[in-house]
PDB file of C-alpha atoms in Angstrom:
ATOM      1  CA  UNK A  20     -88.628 -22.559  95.000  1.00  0.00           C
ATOM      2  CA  UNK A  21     -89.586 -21.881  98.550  1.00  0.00           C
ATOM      3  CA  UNK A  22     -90.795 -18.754 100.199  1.00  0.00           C
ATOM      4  CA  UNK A  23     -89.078 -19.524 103.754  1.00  0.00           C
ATOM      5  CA  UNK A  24     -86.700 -16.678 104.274  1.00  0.00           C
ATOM      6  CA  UNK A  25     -82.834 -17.823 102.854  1.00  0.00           C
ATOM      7  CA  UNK A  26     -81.807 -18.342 106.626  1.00  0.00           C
ATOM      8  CA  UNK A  27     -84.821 -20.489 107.389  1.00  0.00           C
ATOM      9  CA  UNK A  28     -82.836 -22.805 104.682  1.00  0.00           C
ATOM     10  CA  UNK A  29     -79.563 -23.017 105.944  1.00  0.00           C
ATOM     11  CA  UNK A  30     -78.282 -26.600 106.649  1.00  0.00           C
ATOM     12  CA  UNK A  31     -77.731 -26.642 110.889  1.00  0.00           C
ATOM     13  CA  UNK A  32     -74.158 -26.210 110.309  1.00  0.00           C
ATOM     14  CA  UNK A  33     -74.580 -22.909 109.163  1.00  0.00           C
ATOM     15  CA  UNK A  34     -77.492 -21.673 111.223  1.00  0.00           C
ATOM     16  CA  UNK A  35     -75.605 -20.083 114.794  1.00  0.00           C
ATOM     17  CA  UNK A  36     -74.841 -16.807 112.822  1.00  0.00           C
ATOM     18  CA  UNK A  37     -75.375 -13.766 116.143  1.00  0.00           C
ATOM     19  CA  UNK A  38     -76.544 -11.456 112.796  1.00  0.00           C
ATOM     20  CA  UNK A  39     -78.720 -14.150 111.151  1.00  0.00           C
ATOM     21  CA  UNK A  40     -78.840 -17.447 112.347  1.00  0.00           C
ATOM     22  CA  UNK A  41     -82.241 -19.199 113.794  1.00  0.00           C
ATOM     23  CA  UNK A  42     -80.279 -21.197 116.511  1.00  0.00           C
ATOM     24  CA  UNK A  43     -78.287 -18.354 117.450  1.00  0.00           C
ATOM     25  CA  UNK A  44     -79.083 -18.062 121.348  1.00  0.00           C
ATOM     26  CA  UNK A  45     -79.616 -13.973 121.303  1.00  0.00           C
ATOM     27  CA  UNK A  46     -78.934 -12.429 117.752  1.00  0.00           C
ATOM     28  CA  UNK A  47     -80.311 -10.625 115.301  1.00  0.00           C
ATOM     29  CA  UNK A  48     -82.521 -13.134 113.148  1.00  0.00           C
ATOM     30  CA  UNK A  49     -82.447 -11.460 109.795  1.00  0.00           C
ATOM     31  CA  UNK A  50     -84.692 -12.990 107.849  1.00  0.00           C
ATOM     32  CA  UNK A  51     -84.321 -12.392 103.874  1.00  0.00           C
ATOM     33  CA  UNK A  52     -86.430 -12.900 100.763  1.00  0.00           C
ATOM     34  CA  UNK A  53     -86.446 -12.350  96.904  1.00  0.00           C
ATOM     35  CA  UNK A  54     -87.649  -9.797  95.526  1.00  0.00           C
ATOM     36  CA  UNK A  55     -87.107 -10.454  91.896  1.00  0.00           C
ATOM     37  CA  UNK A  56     -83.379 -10.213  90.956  1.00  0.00           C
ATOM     38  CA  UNK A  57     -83.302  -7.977  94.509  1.00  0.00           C
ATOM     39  CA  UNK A  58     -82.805  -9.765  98.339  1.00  0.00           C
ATOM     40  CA  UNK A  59     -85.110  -8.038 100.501  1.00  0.00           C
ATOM     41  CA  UNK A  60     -85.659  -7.937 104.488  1.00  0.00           C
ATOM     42  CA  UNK A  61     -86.968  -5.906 106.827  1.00  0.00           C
ATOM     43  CA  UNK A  62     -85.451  -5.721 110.251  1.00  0.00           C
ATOM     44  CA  UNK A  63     -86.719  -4.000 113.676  1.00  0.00           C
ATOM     45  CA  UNK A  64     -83.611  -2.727 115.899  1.00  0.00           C
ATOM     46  CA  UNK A  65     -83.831  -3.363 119.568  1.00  0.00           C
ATOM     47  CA  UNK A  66     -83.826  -0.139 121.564  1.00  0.00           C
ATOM     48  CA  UNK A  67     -80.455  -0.907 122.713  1.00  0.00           C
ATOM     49  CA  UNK A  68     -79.233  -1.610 119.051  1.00  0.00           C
ATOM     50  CA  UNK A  69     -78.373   2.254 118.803  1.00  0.00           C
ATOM     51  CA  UNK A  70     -75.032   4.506 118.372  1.00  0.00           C
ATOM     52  CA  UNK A  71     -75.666   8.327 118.916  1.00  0.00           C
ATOM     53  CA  UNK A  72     -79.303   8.675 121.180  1.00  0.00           C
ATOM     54  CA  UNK A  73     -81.782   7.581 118.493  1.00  0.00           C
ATOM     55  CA  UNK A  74     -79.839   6.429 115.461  1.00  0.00           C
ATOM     56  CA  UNK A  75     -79.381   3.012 114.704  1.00  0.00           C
ATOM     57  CA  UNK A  76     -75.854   1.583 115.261  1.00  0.00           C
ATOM     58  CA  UNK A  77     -73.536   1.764 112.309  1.00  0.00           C
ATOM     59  CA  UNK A  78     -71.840  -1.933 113.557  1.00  0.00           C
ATOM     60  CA  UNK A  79     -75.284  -2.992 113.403  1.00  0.00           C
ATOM     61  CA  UNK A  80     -75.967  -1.412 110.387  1.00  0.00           C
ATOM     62  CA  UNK A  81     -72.443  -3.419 108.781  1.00  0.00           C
ATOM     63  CA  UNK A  82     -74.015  -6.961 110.297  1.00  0.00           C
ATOM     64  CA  UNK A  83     -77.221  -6.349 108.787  1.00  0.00           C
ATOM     65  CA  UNK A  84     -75.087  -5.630 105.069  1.00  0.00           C
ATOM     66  CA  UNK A  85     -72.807  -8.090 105.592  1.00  0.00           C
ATOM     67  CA  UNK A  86     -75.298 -11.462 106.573  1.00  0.00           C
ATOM     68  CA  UNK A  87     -78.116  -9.976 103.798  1.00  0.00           C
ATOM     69  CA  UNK A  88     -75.257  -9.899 101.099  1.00  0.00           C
ATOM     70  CA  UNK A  89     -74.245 -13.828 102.045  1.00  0.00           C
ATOM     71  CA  UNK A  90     -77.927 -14.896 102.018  1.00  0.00           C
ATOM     72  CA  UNK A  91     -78.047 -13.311  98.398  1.00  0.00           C
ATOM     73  CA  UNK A  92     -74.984 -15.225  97.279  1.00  0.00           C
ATOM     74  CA  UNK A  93     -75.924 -18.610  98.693  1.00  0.00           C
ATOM     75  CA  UNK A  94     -79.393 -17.932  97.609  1.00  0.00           C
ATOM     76  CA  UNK A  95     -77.896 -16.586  94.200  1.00  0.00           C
ATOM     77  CA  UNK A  96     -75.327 -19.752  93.577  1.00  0.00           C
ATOM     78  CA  UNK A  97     -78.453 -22.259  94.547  1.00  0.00           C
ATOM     79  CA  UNK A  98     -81.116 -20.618  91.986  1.00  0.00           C
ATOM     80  CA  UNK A  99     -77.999 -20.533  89.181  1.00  0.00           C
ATOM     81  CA  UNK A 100     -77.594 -24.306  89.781  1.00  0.00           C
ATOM     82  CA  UNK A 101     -81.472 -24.668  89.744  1.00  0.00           C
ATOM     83  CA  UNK A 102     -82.348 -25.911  93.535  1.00  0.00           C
ATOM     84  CA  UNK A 103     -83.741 -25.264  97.014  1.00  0.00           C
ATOM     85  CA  UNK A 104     -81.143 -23.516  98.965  1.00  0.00           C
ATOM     86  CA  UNK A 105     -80.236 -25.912 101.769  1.00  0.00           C
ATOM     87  CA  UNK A 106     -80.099 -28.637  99.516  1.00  0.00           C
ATOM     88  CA  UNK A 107     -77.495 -31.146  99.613  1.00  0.00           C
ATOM     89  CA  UNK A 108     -74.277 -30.231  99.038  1.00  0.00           C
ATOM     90  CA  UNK A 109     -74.055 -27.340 101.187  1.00  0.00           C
ATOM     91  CA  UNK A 110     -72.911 -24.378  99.189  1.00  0.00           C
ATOM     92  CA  UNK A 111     -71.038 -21.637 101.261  1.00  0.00           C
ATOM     93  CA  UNK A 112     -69.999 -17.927 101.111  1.00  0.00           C
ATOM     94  CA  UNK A 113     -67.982 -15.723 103.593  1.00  0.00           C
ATOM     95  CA  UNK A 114     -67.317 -12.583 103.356  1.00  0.00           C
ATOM     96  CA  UNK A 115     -64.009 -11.082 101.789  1.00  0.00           C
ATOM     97  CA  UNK A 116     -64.892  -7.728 102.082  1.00  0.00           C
ATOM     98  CA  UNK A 117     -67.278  -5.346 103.396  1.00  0.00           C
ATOM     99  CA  UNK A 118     -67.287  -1.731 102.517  1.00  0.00           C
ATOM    100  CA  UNK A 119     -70.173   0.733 104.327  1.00  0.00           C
ATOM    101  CA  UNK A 120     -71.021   4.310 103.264  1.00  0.00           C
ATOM    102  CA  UNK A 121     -73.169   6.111 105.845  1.00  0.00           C
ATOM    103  CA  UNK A 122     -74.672   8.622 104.046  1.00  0.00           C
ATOM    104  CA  UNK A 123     -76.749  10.242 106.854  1.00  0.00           C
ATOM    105  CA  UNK A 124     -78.110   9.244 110.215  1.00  0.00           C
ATOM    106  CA  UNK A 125     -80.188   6.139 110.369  1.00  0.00           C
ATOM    107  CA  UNK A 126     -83.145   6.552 112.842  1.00  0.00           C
ATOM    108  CA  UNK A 127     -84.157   3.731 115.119  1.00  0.00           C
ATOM    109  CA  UNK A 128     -86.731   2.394 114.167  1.00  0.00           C
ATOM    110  CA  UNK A 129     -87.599  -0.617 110.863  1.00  0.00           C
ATOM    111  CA  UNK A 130     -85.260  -0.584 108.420  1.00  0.00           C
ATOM    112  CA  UNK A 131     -85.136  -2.128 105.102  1.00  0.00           C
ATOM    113  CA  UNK A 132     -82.393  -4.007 103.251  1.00  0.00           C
ATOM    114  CA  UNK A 133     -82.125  -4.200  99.617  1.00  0.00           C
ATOM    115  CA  UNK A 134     -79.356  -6.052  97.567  1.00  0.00           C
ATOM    116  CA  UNK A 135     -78.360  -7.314  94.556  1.00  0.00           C
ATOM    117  CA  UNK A 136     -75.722  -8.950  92.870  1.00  0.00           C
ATOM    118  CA  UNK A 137     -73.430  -6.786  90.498  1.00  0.00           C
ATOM    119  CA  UNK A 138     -70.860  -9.287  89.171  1.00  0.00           C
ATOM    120  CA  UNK A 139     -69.624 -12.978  89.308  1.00  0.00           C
ATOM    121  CA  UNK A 140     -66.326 -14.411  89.060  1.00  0.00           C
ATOM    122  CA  UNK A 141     -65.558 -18.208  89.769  1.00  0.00           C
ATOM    123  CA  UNK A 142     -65.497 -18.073  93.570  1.00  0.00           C
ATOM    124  CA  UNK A 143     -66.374 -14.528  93.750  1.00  0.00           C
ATOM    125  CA  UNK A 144     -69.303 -12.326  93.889  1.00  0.00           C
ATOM    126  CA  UNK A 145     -69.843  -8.696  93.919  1.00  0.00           C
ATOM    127  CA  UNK A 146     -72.784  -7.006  95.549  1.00  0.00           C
ATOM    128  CA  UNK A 147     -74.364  -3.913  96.408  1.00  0.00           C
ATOM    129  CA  UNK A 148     -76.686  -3.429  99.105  1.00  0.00           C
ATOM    130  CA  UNK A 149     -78.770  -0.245 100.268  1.00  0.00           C
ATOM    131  CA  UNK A 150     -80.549   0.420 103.640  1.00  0.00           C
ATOM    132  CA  UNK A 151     -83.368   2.139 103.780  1.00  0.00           C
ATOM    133  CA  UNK A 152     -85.413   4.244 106.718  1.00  0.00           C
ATOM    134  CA  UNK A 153     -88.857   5.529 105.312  1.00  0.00           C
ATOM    135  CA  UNK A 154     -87.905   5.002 102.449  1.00  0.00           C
ATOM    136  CA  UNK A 155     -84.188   7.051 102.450  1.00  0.00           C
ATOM    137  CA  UNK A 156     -81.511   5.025 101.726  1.00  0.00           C
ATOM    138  CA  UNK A 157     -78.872   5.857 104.549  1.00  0.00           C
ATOM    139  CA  UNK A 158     -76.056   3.938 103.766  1.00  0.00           C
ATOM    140  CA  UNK A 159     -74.797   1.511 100.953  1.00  0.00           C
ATOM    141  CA  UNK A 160     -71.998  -0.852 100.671  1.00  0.00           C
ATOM    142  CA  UNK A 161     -69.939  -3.286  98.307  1.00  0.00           C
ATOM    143  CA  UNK A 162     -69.628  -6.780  99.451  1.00  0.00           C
ATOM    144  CA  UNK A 163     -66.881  -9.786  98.477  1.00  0.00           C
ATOM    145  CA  UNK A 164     -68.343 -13.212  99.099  1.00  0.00           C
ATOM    146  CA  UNK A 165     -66.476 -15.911  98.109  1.00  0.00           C
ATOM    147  CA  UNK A 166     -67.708 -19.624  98.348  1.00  0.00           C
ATOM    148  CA  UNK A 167     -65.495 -21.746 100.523  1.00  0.00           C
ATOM    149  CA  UNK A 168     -65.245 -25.658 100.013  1.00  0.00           C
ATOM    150  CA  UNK A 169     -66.889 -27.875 102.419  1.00  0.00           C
ATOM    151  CA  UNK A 170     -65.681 -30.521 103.610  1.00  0.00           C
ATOM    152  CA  UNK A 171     -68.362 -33.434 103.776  1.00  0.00           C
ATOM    153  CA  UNK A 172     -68.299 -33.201 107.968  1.00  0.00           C
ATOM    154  CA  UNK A 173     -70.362 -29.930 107.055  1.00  0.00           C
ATOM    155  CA  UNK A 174     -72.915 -31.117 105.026  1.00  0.00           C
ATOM    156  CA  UNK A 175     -75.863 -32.391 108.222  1.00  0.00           C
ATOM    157  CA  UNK A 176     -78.726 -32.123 107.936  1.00  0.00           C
ATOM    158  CA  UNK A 177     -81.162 -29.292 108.664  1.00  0.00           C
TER     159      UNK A 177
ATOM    160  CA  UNK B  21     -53.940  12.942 130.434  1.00  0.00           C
ATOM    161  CA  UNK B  22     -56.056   9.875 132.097  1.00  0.00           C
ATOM    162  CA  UNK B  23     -55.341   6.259 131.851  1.00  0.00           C
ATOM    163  CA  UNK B  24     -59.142   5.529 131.878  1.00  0.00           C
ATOM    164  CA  UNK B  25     -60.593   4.160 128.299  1.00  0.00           C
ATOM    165  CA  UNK B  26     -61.873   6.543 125.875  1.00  0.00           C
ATOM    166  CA  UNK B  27     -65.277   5.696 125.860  1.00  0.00           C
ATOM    167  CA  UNK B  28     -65.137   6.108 129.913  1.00  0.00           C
ATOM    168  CA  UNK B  29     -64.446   9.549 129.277  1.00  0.00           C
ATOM    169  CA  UNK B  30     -67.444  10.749 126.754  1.00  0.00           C
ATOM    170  CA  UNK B  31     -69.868  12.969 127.704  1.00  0.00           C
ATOM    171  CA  UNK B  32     -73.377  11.328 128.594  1.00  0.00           C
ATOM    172  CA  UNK B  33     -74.510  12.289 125.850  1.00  0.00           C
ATOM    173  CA  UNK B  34     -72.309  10.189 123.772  1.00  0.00           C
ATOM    174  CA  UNK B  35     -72.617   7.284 126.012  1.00  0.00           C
ATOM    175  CA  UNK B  36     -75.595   5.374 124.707  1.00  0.00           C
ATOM    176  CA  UNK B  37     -73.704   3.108 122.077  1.00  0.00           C
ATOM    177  CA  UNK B  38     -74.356  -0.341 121.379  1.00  0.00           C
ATOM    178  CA  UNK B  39     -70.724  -1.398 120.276  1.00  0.00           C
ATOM    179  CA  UNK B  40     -68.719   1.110 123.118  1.00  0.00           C
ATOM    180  CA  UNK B  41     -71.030   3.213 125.365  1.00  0.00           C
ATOM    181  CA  UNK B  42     -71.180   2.418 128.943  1.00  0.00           C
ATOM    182  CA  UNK B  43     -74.769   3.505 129.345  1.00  0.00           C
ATOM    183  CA  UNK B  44     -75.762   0.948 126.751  1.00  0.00           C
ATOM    184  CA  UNK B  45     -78.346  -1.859 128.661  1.00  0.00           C
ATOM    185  CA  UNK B  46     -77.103  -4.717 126.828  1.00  0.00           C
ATOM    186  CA  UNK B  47     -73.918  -3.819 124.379  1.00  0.00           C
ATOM    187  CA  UNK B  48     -70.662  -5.008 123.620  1.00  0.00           C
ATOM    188  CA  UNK B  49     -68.796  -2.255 126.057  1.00  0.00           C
ATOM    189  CA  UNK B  50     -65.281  -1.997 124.475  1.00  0.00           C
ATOM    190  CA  UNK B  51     -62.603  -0.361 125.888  1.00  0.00           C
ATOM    191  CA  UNK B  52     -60.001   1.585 124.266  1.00  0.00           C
ATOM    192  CA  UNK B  53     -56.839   2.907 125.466  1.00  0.00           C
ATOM    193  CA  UNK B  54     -53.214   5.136 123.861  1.00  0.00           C
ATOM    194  CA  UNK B  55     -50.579   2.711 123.732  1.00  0.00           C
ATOM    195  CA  UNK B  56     -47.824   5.313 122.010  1.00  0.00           C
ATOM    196  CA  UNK B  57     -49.632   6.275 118.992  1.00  0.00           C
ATOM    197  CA  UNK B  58     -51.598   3.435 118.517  1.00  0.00           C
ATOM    198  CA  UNK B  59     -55.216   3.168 120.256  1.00  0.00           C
ATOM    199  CA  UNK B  60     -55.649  -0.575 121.533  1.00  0.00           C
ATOM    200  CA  UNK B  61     -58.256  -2.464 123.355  1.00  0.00           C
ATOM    201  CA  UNK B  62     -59.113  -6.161 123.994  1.00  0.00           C
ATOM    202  CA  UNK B  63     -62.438  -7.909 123.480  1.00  0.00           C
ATOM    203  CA  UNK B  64     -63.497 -11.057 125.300  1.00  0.00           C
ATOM    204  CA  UNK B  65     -66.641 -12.089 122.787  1.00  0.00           C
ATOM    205  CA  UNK B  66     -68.709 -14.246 124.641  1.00  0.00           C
ATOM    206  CA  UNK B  67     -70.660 -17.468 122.723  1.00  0.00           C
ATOM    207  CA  UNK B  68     -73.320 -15.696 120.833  1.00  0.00           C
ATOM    208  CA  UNK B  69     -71.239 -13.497 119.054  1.00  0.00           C
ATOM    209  CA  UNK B  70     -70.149 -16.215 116.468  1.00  0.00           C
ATOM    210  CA  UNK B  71     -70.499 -16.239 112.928  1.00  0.00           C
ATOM    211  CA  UNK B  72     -69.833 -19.787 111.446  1.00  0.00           C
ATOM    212  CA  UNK B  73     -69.503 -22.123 114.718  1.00  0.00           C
ATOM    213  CA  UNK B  74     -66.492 -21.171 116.646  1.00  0.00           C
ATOM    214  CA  UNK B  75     -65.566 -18.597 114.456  1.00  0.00           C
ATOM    215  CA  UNK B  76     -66.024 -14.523 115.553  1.00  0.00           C
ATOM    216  CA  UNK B  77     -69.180 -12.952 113.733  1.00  0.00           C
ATOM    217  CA  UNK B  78     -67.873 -10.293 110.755  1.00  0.00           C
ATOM    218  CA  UNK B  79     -70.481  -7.974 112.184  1.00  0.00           C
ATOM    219  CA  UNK B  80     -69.018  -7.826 115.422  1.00  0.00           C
ATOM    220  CA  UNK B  81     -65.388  -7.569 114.049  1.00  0.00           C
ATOM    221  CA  UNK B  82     -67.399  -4.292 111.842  1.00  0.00           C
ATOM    222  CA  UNK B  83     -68.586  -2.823 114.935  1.00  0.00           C
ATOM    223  CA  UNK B  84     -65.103  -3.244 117.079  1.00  0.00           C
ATOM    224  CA  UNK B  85     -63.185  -1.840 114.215  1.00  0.00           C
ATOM    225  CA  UNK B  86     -66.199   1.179 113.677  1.00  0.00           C
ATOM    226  CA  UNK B  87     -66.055   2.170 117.672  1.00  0.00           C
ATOM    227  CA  UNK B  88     -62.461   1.492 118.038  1.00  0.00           C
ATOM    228  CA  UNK B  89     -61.824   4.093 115.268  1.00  0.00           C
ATOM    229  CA  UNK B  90     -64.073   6.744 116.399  1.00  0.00           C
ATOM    230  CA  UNK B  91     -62.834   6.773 119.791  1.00  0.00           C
ATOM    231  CA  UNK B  92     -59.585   7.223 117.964  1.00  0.00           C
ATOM    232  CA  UNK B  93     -60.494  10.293 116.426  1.00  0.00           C
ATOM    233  CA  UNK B  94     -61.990  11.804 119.082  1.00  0.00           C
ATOM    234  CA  UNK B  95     -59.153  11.010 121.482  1.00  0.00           C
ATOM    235  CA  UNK B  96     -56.582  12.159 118.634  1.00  0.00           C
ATOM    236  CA  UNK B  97     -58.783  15.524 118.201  1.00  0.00           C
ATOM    237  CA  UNK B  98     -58.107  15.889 122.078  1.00  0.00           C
ATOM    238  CA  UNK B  99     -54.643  15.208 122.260  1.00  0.00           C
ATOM    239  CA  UNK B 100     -54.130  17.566 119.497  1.00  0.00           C
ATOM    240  CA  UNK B 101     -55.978  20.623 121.435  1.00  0.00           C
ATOM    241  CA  UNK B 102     -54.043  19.395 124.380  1.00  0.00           C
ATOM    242  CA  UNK B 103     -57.319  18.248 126.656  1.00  0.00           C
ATOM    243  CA  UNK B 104     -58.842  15.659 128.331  1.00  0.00           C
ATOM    244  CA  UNK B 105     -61.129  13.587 126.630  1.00  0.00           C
ATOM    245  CA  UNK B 106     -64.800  14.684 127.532  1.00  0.00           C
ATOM    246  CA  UNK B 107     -63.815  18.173 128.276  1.00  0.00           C
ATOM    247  CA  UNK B 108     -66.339  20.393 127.324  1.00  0.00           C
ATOM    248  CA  UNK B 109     -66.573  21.449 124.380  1.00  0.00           C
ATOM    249  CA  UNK B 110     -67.764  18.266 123.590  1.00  0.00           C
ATOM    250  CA  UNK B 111     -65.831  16.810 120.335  1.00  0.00           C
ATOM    251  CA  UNK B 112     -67.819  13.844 118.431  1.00  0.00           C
ATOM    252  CA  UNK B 113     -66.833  12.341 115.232  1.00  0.00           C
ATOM    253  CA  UNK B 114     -68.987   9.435 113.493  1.00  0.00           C
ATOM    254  CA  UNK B 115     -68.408   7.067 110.715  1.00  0.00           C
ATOM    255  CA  UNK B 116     -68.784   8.195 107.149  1.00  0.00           C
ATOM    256  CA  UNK B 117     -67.195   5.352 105.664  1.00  0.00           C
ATOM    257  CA  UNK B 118     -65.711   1.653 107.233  1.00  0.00           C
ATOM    258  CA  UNK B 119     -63.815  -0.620 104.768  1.00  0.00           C
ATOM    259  CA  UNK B 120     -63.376  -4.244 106.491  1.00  0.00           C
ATOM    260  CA  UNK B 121     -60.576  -6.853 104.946  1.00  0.00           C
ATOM    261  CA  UNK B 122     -61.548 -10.511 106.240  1.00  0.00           C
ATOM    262  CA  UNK B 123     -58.265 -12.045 105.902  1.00  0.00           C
ATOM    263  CA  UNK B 124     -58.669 -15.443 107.559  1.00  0.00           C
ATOM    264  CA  UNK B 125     -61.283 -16.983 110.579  1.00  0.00           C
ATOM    265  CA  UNK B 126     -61.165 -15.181 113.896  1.00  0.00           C
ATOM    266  CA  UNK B 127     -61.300 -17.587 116.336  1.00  0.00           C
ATOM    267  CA  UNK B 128     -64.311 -16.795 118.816  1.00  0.00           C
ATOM    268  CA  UNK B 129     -62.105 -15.809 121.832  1.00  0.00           C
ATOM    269  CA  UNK B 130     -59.985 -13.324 123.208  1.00  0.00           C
ATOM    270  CA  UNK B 131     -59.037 -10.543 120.458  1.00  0.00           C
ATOM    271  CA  UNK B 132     -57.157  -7.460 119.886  1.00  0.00           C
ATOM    272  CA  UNK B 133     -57.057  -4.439 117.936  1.00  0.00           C
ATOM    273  CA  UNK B 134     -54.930  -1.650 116.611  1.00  0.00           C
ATOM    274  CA  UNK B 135     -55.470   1.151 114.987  1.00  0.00           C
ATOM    275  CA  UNK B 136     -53.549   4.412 114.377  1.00  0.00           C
ATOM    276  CA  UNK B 137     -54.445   7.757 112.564  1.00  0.00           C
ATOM    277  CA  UNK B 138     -53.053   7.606 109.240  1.00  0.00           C
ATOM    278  CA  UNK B 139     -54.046  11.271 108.132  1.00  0.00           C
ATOM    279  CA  UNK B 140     -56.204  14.306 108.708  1.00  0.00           C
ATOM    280  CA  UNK B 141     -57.750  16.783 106.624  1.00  0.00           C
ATOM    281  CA  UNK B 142     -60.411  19.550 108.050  1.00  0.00           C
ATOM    282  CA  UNK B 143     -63.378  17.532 109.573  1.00  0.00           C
ATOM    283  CA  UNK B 144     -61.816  14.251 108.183  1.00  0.00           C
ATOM    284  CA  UNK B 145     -59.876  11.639 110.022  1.00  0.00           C
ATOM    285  CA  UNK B 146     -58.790   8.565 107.928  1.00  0.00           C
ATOM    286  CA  UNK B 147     -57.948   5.381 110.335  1.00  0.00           C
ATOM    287  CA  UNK B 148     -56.258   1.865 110.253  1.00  0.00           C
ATOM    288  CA  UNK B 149     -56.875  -0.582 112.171  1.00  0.00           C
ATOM    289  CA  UNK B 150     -55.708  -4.359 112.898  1.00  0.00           C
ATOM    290  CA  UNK B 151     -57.784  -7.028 114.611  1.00  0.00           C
ATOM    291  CA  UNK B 152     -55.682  -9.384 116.408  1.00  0.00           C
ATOM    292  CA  UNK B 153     -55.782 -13.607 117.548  1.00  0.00           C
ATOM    293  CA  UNK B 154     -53.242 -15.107 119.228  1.00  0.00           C
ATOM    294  CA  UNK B 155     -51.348 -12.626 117.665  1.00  0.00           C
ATOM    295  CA  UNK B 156     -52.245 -12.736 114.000  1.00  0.00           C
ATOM    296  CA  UNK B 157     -53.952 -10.615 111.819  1.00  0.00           C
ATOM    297  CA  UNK B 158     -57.213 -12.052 111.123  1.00  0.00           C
ATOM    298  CA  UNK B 159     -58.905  -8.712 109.696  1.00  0.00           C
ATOM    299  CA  UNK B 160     -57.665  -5.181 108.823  1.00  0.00           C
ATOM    300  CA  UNK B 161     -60.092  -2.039 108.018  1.00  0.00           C
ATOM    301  CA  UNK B 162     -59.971   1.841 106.691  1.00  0.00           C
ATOM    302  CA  UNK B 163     -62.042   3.628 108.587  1.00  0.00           C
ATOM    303  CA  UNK B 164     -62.979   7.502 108.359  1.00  0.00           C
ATOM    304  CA  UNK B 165     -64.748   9.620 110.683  1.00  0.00           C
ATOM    305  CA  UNK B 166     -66.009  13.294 110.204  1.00  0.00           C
ATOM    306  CA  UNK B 167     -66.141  15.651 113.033  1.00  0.00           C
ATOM    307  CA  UNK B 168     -69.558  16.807 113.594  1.00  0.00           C
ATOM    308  CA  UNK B 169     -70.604  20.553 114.801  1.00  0.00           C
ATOM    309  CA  UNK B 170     -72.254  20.050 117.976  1.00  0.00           C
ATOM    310  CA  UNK B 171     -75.462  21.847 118.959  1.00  0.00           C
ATOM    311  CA  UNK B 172     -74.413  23.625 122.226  1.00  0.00           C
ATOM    312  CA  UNK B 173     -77.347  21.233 124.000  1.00  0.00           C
ATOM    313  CA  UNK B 174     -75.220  18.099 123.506  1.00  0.00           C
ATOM    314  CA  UNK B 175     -72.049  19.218 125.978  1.00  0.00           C
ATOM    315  CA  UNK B 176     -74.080  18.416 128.612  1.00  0.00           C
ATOM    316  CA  UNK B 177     -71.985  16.824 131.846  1.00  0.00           C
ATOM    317  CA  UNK B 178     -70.518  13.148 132.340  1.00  0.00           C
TER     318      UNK B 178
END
């Protein structure tokens, strides 16, 4: 297995993601991990990434959930099947469904994001996700992925 | 009543966010208006904001929905006491909890969205909305937003 961060691994044709993607012009870069049987990242808001003076913007806070959650279920589907994610074929999940608490104000400052899968079914999987500001969890959400096929035109090269 | 958006109408102090305020340095500046008793507003994404190529990021449907629905609220709350938004005493509602349906690919251009209050309770406003392209429904959300007490420091002046 690799250590690149799950978005460092994504075939081109799935790499222009504004919340994740490394040839998005002006995003987000999220960059996730394993962490055991948990997806980790850490992310550092832009000071114009906030909502109310101060606290970190809840639509940013859903993007963060939301791209983290489809990094752990491509990342998840490749290690059940044994290979590097990226590999050949290209194995993609959108999102269904994406359901944020906000528990409490989220300062602006680094954040962490930690996820996990809670349940699989065929296409589907089920995942919870916490964020976390010195070391609070702030919000939490339920997220639907469900792996699309790909039509060989998709599968480039990275 | 005003025909300016909502979120031209919020105190400075609410002005800052990324997804709506028009103090923001580098946000996405919606704009939200009463059509009957529906709020609307149309969104003009621009190339970054894409998720899969071509296709409108989830996160930025998230934060449309999450700012559409709070200004909403807070323009509902208004209407209800009979004032202008941004009248002082300043009224602010934020997200406790945003529930996002993808139902098919946005298509990364010109969008709409709907939303109407489907019922109150005390502090609590619970929200529907409808994101729109070309006329379908691409994505649908429950939102609800809680009315916050304000410390009397925060009604500053527009």
């Amino acid at each position: 297995m690799s250590d690149l961060p799950f978005q460092d691994l994504y075939l081109a044709a799935r790499a222009d993601c504004w919340g994740c993607g490394r040839n998005n012009p002006d995003g987000l870069y999220l960059k996730s991990h394993w962490d055991g049987d948990e997806a980790v990242a850490q992310f550092m808001p832009q000071p114009q990434h906030t909502g109310h003076k101060g606290v970190l913007n809840g639509g940013i806070i859903a993007t963060l959930m939301d791209c983290h959650c489809m990094g752990l279920a491509m990342a998840h589907a490749h290690r059940l099947e044994g290979r590097l994610i990226g590999s050949p074929p290209l194995i993609t999940y959108v999102t269904a469904s994406l359901k944020v608490d906000y528990l409490k104000p989220t300062p602006l400052g680094r954040v962490e994001l930690r996820a996990r899968v809670e349940r699989g079914d065929g296409r589907k999987t089920w995942m919870s996700c916490h964020l976390l500001a010195g070391g609070q969890v702030t919000a939490r959400a339920e997220v639907l992925g469900v792996r699309i096929a790909e039509p060989p035109a998709a599968a480039d090269s990275a």
